[in-house]
mmCIF file of C-alpha atoms and ligand atoms in Angstrom:
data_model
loop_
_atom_site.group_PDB
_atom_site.id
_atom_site.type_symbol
_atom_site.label_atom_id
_atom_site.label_comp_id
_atom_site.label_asym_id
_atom_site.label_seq_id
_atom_site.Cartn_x
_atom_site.Cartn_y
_atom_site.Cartn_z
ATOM 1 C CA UNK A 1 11.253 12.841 29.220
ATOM 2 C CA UNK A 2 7.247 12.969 28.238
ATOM 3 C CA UNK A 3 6.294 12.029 24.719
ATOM 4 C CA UNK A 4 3.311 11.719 22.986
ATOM 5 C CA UNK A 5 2.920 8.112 21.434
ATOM 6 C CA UNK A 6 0.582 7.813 18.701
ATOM 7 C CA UNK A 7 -1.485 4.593 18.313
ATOM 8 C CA UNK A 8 -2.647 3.298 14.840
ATOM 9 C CA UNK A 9 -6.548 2.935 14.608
ATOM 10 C CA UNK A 10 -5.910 -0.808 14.729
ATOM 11 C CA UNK A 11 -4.846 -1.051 18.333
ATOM 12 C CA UNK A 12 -7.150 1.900 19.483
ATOM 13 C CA UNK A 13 -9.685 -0.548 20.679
ATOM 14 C CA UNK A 14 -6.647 -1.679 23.309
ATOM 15 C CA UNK A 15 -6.015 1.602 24.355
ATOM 16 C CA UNK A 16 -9.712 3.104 25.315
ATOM 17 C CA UNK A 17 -10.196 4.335 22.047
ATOM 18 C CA UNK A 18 -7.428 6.866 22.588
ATOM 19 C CA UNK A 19 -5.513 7.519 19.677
ATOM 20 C CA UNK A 20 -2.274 8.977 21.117
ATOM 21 C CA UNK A 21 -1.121 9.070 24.851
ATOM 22 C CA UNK A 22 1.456 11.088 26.873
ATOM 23 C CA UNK A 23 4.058 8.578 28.119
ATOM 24 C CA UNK A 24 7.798 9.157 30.206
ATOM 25 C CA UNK A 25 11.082 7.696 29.639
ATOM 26 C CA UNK A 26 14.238 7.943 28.759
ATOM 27 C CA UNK A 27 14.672 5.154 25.658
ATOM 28 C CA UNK A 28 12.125 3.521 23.362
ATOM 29 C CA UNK A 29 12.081 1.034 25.331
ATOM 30 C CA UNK A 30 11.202 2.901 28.756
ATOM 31 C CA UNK A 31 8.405 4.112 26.772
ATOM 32 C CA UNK A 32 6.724 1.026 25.063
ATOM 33 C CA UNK A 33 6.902 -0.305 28.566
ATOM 34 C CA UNK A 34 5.382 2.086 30.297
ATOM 35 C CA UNK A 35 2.756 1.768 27.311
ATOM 36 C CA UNK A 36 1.777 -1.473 27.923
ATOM 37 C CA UNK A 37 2.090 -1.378 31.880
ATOM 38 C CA UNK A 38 -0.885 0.972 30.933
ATOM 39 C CA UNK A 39 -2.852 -1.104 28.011
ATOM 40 C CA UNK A 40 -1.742 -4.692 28.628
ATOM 41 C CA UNK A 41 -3.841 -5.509 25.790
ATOM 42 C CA UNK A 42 -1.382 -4.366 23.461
ATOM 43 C CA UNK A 43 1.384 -6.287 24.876
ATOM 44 C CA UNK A 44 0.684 -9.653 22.564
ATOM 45 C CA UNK A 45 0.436 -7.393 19.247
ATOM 46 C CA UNK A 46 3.559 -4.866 19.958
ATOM 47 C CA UNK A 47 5.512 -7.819 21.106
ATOM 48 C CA UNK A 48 7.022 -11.124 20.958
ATOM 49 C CA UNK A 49 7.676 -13.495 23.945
ATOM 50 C CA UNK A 50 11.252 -11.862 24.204
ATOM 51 C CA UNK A 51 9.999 -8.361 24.526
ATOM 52 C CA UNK A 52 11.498 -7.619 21.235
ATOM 53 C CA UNK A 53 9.176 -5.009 19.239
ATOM 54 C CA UNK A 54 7.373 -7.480 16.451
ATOM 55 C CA UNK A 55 8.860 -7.770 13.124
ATOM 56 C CA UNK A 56 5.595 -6.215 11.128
ATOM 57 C CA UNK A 57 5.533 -3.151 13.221
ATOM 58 C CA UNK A 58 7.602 -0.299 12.817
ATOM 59 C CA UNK A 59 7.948 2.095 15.639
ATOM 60 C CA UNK A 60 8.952 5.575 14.496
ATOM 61 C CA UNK A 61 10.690 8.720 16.601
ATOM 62 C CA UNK A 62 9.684 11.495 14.751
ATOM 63 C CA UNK A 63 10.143 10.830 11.034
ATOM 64 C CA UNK A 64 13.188 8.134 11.698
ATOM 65 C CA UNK A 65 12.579 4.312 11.584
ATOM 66 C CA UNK A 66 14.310 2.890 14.877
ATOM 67 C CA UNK A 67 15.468 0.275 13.339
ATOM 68 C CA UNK A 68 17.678 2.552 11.423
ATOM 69 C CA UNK A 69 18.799 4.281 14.849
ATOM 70 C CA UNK A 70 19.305 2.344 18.141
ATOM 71 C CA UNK A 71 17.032 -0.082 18.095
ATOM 72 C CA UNK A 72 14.708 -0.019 21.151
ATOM 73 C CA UNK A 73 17.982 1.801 23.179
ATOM 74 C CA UNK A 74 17.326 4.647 21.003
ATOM 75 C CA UNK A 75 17.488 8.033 23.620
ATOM 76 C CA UNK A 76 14.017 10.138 23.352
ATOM 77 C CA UNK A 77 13.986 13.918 23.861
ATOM 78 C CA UNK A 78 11.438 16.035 25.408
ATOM 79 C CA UNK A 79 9.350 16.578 22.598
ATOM 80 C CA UNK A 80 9.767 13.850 20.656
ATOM 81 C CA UNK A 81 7.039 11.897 19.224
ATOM 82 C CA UNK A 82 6.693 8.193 18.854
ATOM 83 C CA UNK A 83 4.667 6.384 15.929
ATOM 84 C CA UNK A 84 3.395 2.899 16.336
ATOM 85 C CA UNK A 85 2.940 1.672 12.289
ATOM 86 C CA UNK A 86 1.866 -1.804 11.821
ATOM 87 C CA UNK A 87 1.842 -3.419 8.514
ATOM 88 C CA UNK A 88 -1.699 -3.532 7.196
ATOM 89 C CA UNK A 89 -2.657 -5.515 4.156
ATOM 90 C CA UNK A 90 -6.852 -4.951 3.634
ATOM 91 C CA UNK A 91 -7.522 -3.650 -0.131
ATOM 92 C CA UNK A 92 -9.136 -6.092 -2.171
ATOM 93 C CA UNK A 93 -11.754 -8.118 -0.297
ATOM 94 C CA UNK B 1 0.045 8.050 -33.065
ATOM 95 C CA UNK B 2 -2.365 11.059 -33.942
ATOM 96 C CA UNK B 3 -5.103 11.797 -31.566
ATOM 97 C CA UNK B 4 -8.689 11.802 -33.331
ATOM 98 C CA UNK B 5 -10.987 14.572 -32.389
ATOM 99 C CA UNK B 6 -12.860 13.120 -30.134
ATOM 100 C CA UNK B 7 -9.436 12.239 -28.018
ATOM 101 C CA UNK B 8 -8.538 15.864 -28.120
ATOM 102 C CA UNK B 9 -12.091 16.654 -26.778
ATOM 103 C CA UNK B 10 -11.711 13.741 -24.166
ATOM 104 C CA UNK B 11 -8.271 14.465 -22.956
ATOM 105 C CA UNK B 12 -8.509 18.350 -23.270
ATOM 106 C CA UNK B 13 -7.986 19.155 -20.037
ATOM 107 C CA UNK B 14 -5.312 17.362 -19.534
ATOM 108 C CA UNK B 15 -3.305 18.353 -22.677
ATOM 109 C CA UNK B 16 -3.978 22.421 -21.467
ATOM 110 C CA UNK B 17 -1.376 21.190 -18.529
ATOM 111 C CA UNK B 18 2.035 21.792 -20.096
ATOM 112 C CA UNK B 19 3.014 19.517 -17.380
ATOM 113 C CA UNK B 20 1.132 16.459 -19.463
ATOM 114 C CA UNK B 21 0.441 18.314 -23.054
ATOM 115 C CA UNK B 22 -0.324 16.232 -25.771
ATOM 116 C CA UNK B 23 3.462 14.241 -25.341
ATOM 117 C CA UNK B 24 2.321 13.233 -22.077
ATOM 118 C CA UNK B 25 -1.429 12.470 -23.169
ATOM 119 C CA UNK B 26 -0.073 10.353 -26.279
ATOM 120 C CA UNK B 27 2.231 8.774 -23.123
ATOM 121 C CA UNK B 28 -0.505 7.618 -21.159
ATOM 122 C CA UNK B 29 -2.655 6.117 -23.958
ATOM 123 C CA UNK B 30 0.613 4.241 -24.578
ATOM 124 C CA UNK B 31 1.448 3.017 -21.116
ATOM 125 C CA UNK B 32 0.405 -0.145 -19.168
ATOM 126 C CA UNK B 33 -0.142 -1.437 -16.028
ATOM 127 C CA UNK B 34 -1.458 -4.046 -14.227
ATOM 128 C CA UNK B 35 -3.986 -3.554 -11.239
ATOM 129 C CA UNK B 36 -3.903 -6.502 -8.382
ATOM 130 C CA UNK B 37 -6.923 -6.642 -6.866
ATOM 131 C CA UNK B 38 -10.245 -5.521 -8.705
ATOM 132 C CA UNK B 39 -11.664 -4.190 -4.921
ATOM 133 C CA UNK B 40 -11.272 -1.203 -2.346
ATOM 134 C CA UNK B 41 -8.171 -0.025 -3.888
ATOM 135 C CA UNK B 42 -8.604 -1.490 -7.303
ATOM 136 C CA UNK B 43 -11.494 0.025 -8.383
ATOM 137 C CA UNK B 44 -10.731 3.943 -7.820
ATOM 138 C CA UNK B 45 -7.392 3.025 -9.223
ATOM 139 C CA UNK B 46 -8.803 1.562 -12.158
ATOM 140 C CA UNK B 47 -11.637 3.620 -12.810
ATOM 141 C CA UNK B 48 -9.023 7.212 -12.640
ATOM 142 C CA UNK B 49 -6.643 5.214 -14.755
ATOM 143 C CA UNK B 50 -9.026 4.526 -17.781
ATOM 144 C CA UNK B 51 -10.434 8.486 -17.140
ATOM 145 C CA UNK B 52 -6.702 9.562 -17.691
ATOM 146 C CA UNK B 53 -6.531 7.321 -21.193
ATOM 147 C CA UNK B 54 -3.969 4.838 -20.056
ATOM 148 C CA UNK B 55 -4.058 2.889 -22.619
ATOM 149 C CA UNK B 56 -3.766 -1.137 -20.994
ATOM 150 C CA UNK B 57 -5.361 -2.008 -17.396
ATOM 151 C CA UNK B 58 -4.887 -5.187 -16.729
ATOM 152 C CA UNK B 59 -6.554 -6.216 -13.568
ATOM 153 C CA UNK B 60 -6.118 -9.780 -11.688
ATOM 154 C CA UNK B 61 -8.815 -11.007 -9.231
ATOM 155 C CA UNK B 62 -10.296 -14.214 -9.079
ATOM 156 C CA UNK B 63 -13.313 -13.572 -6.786
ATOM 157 C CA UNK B 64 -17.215 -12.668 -7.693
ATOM 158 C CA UNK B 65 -18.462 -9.784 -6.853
ATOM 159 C CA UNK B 66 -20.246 -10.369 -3.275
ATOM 160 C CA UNK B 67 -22.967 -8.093 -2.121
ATOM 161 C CA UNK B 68 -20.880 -7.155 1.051
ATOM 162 C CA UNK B 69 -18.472 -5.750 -1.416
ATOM 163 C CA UNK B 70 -20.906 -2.656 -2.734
ATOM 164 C CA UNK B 71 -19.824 -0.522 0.327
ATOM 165 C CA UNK B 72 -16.564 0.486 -1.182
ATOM 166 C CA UNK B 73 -15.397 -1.264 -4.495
ATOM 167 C CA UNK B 74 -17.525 0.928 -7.166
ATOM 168 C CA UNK B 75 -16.559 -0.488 -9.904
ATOM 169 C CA UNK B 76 -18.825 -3.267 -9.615
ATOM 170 C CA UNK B 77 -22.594 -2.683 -9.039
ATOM 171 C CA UNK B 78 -26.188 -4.397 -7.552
ATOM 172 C CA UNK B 79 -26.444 -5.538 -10.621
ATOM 173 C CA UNK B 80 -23.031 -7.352 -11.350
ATOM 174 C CA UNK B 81 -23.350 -9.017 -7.827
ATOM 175 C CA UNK B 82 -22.270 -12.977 -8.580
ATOM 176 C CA UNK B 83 -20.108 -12.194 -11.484
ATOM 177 C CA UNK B 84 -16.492 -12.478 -11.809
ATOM 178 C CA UNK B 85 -14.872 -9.134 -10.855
ATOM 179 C CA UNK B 86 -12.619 -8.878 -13.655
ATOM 180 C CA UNK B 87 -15.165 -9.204 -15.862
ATOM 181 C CA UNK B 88 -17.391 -6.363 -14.421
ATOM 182 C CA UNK B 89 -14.315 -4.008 -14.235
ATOM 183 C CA UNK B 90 -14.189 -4.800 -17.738
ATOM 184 C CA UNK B 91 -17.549 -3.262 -18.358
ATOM 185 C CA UNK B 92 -17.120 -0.811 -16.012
ATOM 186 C CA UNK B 93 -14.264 0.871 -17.515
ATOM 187 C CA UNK B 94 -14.535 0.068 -21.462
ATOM 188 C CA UNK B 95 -18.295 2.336 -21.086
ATOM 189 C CA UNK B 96 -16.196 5.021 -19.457
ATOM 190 C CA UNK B 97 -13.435 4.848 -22.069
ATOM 191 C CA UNK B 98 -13.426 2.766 -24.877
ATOM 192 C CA UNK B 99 -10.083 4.570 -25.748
ATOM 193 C CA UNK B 100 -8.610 1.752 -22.890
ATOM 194 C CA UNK B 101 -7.827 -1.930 -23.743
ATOM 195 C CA UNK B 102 -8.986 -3.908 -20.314
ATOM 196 C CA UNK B 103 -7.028 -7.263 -19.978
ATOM 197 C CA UNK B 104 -9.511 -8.939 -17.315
ATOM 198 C CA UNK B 105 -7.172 -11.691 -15.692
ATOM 199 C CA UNK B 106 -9.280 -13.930 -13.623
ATOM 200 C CA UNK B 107 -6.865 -16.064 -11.741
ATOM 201 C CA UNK B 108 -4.645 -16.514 -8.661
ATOM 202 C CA UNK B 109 -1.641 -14.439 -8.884
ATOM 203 C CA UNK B 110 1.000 -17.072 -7.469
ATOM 204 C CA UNK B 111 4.596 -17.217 -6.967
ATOM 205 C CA UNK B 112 4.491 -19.370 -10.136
ATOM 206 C CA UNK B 113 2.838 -16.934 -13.155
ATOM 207 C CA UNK B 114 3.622 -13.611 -11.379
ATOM 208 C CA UNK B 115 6.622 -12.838 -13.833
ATOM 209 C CA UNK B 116 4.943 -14.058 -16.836
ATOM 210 C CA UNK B 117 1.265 -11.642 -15.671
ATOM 211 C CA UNK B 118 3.822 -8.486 -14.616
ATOM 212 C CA UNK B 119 6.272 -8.714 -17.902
ATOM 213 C CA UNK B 120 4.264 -6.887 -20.139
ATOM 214 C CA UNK B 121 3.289 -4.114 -17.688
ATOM 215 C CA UNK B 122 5.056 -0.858 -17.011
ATOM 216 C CA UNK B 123 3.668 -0.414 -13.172
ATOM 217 C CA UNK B 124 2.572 -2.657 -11.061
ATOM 218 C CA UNK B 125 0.174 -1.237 -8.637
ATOM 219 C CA UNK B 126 -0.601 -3.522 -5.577
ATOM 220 C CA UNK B 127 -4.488 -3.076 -3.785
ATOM 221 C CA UNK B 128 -4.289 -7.223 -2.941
ATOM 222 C CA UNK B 129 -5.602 -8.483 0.616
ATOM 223 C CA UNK B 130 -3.376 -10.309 1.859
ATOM 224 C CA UNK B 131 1.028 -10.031 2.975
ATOM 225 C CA UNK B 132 1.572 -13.341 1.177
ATOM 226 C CA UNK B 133 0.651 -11.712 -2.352
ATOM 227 C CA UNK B 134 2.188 -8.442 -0.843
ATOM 228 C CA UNK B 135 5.657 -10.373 -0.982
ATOM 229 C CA UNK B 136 5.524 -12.253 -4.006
ATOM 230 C CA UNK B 137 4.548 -9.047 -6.127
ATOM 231 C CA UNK B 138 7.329 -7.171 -4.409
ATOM 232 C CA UNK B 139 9.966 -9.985 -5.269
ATOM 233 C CA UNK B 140 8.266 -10.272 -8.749
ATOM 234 C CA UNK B 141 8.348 -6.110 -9.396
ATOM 235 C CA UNK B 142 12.041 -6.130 -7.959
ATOM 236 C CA UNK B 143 13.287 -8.291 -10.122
ATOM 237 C CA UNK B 144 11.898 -7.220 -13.027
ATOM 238 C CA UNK B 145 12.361 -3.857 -12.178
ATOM 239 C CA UNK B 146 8.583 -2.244 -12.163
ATOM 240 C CA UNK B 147 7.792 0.096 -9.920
ATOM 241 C CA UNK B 148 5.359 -0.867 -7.640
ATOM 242 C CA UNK B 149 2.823 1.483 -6.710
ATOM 243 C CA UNK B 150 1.713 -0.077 -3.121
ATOM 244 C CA UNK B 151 -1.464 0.869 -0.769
ATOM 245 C CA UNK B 152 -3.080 -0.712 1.636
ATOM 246 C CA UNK B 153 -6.472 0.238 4.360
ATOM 247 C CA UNK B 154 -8.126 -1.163 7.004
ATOM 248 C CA UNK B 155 -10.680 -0.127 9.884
ATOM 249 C CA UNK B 156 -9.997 3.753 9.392
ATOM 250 C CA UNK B 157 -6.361 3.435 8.484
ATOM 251 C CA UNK B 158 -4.479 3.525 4.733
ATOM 252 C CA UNK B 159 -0.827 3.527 3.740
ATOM 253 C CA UNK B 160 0.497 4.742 0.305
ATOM 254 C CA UNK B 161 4.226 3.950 -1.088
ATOM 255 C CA UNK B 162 6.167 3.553 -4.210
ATOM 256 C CA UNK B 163 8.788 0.777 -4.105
ATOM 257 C CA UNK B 164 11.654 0.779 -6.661
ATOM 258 C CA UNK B 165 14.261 -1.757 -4.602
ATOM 259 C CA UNK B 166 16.184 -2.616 -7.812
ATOM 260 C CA UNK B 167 17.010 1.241 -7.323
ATOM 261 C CA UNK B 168 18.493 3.357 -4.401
ATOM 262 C CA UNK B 169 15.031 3.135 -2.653
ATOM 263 C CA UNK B 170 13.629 0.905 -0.468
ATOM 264 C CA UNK B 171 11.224 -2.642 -1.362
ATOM 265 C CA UNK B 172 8.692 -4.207 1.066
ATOM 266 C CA UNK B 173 10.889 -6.033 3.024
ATOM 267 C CA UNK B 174 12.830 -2.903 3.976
ATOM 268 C CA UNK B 175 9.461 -1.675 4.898
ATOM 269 C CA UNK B 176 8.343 -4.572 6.841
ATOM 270 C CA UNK B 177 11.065 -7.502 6.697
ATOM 271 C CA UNK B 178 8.058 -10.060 8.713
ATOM 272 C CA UNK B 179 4.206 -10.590 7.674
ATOM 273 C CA UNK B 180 2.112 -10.780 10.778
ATOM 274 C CA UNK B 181 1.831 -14.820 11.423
ATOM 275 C CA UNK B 182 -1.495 -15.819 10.277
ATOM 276 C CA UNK B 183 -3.635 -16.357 13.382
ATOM 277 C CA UNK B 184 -2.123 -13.072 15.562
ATOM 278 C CA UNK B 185 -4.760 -11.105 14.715
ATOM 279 C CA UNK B 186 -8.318 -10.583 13.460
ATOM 280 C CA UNK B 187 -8.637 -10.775 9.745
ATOM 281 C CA UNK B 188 -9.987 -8.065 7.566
ATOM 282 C CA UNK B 189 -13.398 -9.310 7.474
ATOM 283 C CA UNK B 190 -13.725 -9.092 11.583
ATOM 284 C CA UNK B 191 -11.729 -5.488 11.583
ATOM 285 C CA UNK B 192 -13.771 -4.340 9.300
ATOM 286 C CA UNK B 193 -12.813 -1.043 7.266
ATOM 287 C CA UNK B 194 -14.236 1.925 6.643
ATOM 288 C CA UNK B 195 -15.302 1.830 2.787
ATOM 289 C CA UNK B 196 -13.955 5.635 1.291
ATOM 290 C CA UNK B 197 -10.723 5.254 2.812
ATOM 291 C CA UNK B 198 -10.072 2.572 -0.390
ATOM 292 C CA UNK B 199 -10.404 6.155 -2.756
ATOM 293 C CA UNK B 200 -8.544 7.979 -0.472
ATOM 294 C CA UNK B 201 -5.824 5.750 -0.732
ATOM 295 C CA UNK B 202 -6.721 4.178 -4.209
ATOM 296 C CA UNK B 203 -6.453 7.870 -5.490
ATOM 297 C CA UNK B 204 -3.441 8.652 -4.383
ATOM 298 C CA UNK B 205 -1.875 5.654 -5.985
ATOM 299 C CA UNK B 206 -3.588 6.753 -9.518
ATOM 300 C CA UNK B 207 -1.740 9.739 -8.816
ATOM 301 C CA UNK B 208 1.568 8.140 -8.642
ATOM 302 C CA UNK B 209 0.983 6.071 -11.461
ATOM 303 C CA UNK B 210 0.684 8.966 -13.736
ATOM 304 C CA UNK B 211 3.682 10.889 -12.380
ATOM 305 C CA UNK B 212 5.556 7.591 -12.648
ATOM 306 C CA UNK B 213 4.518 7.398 -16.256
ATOM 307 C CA UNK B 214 4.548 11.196 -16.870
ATOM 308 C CA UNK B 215 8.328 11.472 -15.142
ATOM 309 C CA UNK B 216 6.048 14.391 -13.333
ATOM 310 C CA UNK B 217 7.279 15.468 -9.757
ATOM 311 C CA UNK B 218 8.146 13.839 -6.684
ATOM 312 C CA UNK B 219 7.527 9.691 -6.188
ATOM 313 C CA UNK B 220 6.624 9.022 -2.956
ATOM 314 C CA UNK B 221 9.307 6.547 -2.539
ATOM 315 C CA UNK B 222 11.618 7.099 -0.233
ATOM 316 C CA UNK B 223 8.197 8.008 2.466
ATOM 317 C CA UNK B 224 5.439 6.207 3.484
ATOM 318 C CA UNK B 225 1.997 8.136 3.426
ATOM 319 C CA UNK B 226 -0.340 7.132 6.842
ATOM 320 C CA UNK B 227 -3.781 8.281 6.820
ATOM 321 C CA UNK B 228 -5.428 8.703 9.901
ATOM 322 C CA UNK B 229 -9.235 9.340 8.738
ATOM 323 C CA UNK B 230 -10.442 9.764 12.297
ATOM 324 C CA UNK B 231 -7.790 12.268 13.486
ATOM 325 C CA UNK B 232 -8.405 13.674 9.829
ATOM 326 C CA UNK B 233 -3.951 13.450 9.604
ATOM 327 C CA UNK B 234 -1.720 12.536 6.416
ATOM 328 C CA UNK B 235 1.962 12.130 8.430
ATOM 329 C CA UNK B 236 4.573 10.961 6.343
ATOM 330 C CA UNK B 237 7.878 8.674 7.482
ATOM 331 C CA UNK B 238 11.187 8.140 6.312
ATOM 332 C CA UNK B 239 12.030 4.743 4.889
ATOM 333 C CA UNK B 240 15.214 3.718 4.111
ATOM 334 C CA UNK B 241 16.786 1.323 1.557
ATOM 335 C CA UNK B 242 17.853 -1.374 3.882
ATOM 336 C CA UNK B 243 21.712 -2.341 3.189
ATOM 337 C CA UNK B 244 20.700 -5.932 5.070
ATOM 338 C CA UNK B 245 17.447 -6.037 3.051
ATOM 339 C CA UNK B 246 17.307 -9.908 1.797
ATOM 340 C CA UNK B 247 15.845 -8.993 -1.600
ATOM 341 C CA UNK B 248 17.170 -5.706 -2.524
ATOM 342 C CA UNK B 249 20.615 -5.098 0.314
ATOM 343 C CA UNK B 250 24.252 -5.457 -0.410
ATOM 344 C CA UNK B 251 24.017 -9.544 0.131
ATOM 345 C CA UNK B 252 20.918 -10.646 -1.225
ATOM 346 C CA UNK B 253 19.625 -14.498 -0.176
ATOM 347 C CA UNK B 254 15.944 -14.041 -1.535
ATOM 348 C CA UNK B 255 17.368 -15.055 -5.703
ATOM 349 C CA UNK B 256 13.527 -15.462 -6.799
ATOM 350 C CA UNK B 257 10.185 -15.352 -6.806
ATOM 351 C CA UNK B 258 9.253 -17.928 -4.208
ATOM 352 C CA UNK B 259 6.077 -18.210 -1.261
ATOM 353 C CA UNK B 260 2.366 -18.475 -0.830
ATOM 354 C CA UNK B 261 -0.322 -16.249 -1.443
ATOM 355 C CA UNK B 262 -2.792 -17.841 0.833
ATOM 356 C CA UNK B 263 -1.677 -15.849 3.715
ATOM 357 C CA UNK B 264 -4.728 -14.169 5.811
ATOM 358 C CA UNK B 265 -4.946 -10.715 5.973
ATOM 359 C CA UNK B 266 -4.074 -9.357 9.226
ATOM 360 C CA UNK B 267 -4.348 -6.596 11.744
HETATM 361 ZN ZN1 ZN C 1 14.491 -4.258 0.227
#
């Protein structure tokens, strides 16, 4: 299965600038991991020591929180399109 | 309440909508809400706010206003640089309307006054810094049951929701259950942002505001609202009401307003 992953401006710098990449696999988690096979730089911000996605990032198939599906197990379609969305906070200062 | 003339001059376009008319002007002059953070966000909030006649702003911030802050937060100016910022929003907006009543609140929202500073407010709209005051005005809007009219930017990035958790929509922590541990990643100051995106985003929480208070439309609260300025792209997600939410799901252990504010701002 080939996706297209979208990165958040945040992690861009990690990534060559790129702001979305064409990725295979068959789950979530095939594809995160192929992601940061690619941009080890965005391992220590996308996850924890476990491998588990971080708690203040959402990762998104299409519209649908995966969190709310499968998890990282969740199956990906040809097609489909993956969202990386990390909390932000900046407004004030 | 009878408008005077110079209101119906004022507010005329506005009162041609017969979406707003002159029930939903005299609606707006009544309403109130209460701005955190008189910066990026706050300022297009605030200054679209007192255009529209809402009749009380309050706006907490307990900084100056810094040079470095000019680049985006325009409602403070060369010449207000070194006073407090609640006080220049105060100027700021009564010489655009004196119609509004500005409640300048220069202090440090905390877990401790948050209920007392939101109770008198209608919506709360949130344009803080930091996830630590991003928590304790969700908890403090849940259970007093504001909406909360949330939007955060950074580098070339913004987000926009409406949370109503004491309803069937989602709070923060069904958004994001975990703040980023302090220390992860570079502050705001280092990631730098680019200065619009605050009235990209700060306008499009002025435009909730009013549809919250006008009962106008569609709340943008069951979606969050990305911004991508550099691939020019508004996407919007789905967020669910999370049944295992700790504030807001079926077996609550969050019972009150509790946590620091300190917290760095992150990513
Ligand atoms: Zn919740």
């Amino acid at each position: 299965m080939s996706v297209l992953v979208r990165i958040p401006t945040p992690l861009r710098p990690l990534a060559n600038g790129q702001k979305e990449v064409q990725l295979k696999g068959a789950s979530v988690r095939e594809i995160l991991e192929s992601l940061v096979r690619d941009y080890p730089g965005i391992r220590e911000r996308l996850m924890d020591e476990k491998g588990e996605v971080r708690r203040f990032i959402n990762i998104y198939v299409n519209e649908e929180d995966i969190r709310f599906l499968e998890g990282t197990k969740t199956p990906i379609k040809d097609g489909d399109e993956l969202s990386i969305i990390p909390a932000i906070a900046g407004g004030s200062r | 309440m009878d408008f005077r003339e110079d209101q119906i001059e004022r507010y005329s376009r506005h009162i041609i909508l017969k979406e707003v008319g002159g029930a939903g002007q005299k609606k707006l002059l009544q309403s109130r809400v209460l701005i955190i953070g008189a910066g990026g966000l706050g300022s297009p909030v605030a200054l679209y706010l007192a255009a529209a006649g809402v009749g009380t702003i309050g706006i907490v911030d307990m900084d100056n206003v810094d040079l470095s802050n000019l680049q985006r937060q325009i409602l403070h100016s060369t010449k207000t640089v070194g006073k407090s910022k609640v006080l220049s929003a105060y100027d700021t907006l009564t010489a655009m309307n004196p119609d509004v009543r500005v409640v300048p609140i220069e202090e440090k929202l905390t877990a401790e006054n948050v209920t007392a500073l939101f109770r008198e407010y209608d919506v709360i709209v949130d344009g803080s810094d930091n996830f630590g005051t991003r928590y304790v005005v969700n908890d403090a809007a849940f259970f007093l049951k504001k909406p909360l009219v949330s939007g955060s930017i950074l580098r070339f990035e913004g987000q926009v929701v409406v949370l109503e958790g004491y309803g069937a929509t989602p709070c923060y922590r069904c958004l994001y259950p975990e703040a980023p541990p302090p220390g992860l990643v570079p502050s705001c100051s280092e990631a730098g942002v680019l200065g619009v995106l605050g009235g990209t985003i700060g306008t499009l929480q002025a435009v909730e505001v009013i549809k919250l208070i006008l009962g106008l439309g569609d709340i943008l609260n069951d979606r969050l609202l990305i911004y991508d300025a550099l691939a020019m792209s508004f996407r919007k997600v789905r967020v669910p009401k999370d049944p295992s939410c700790p504030l807001c799901g079926k077996n609550p252990s969050i019972l009150s307003v509790s946590g620091s504010t300190d917290w760095a701002c992150s990513i």
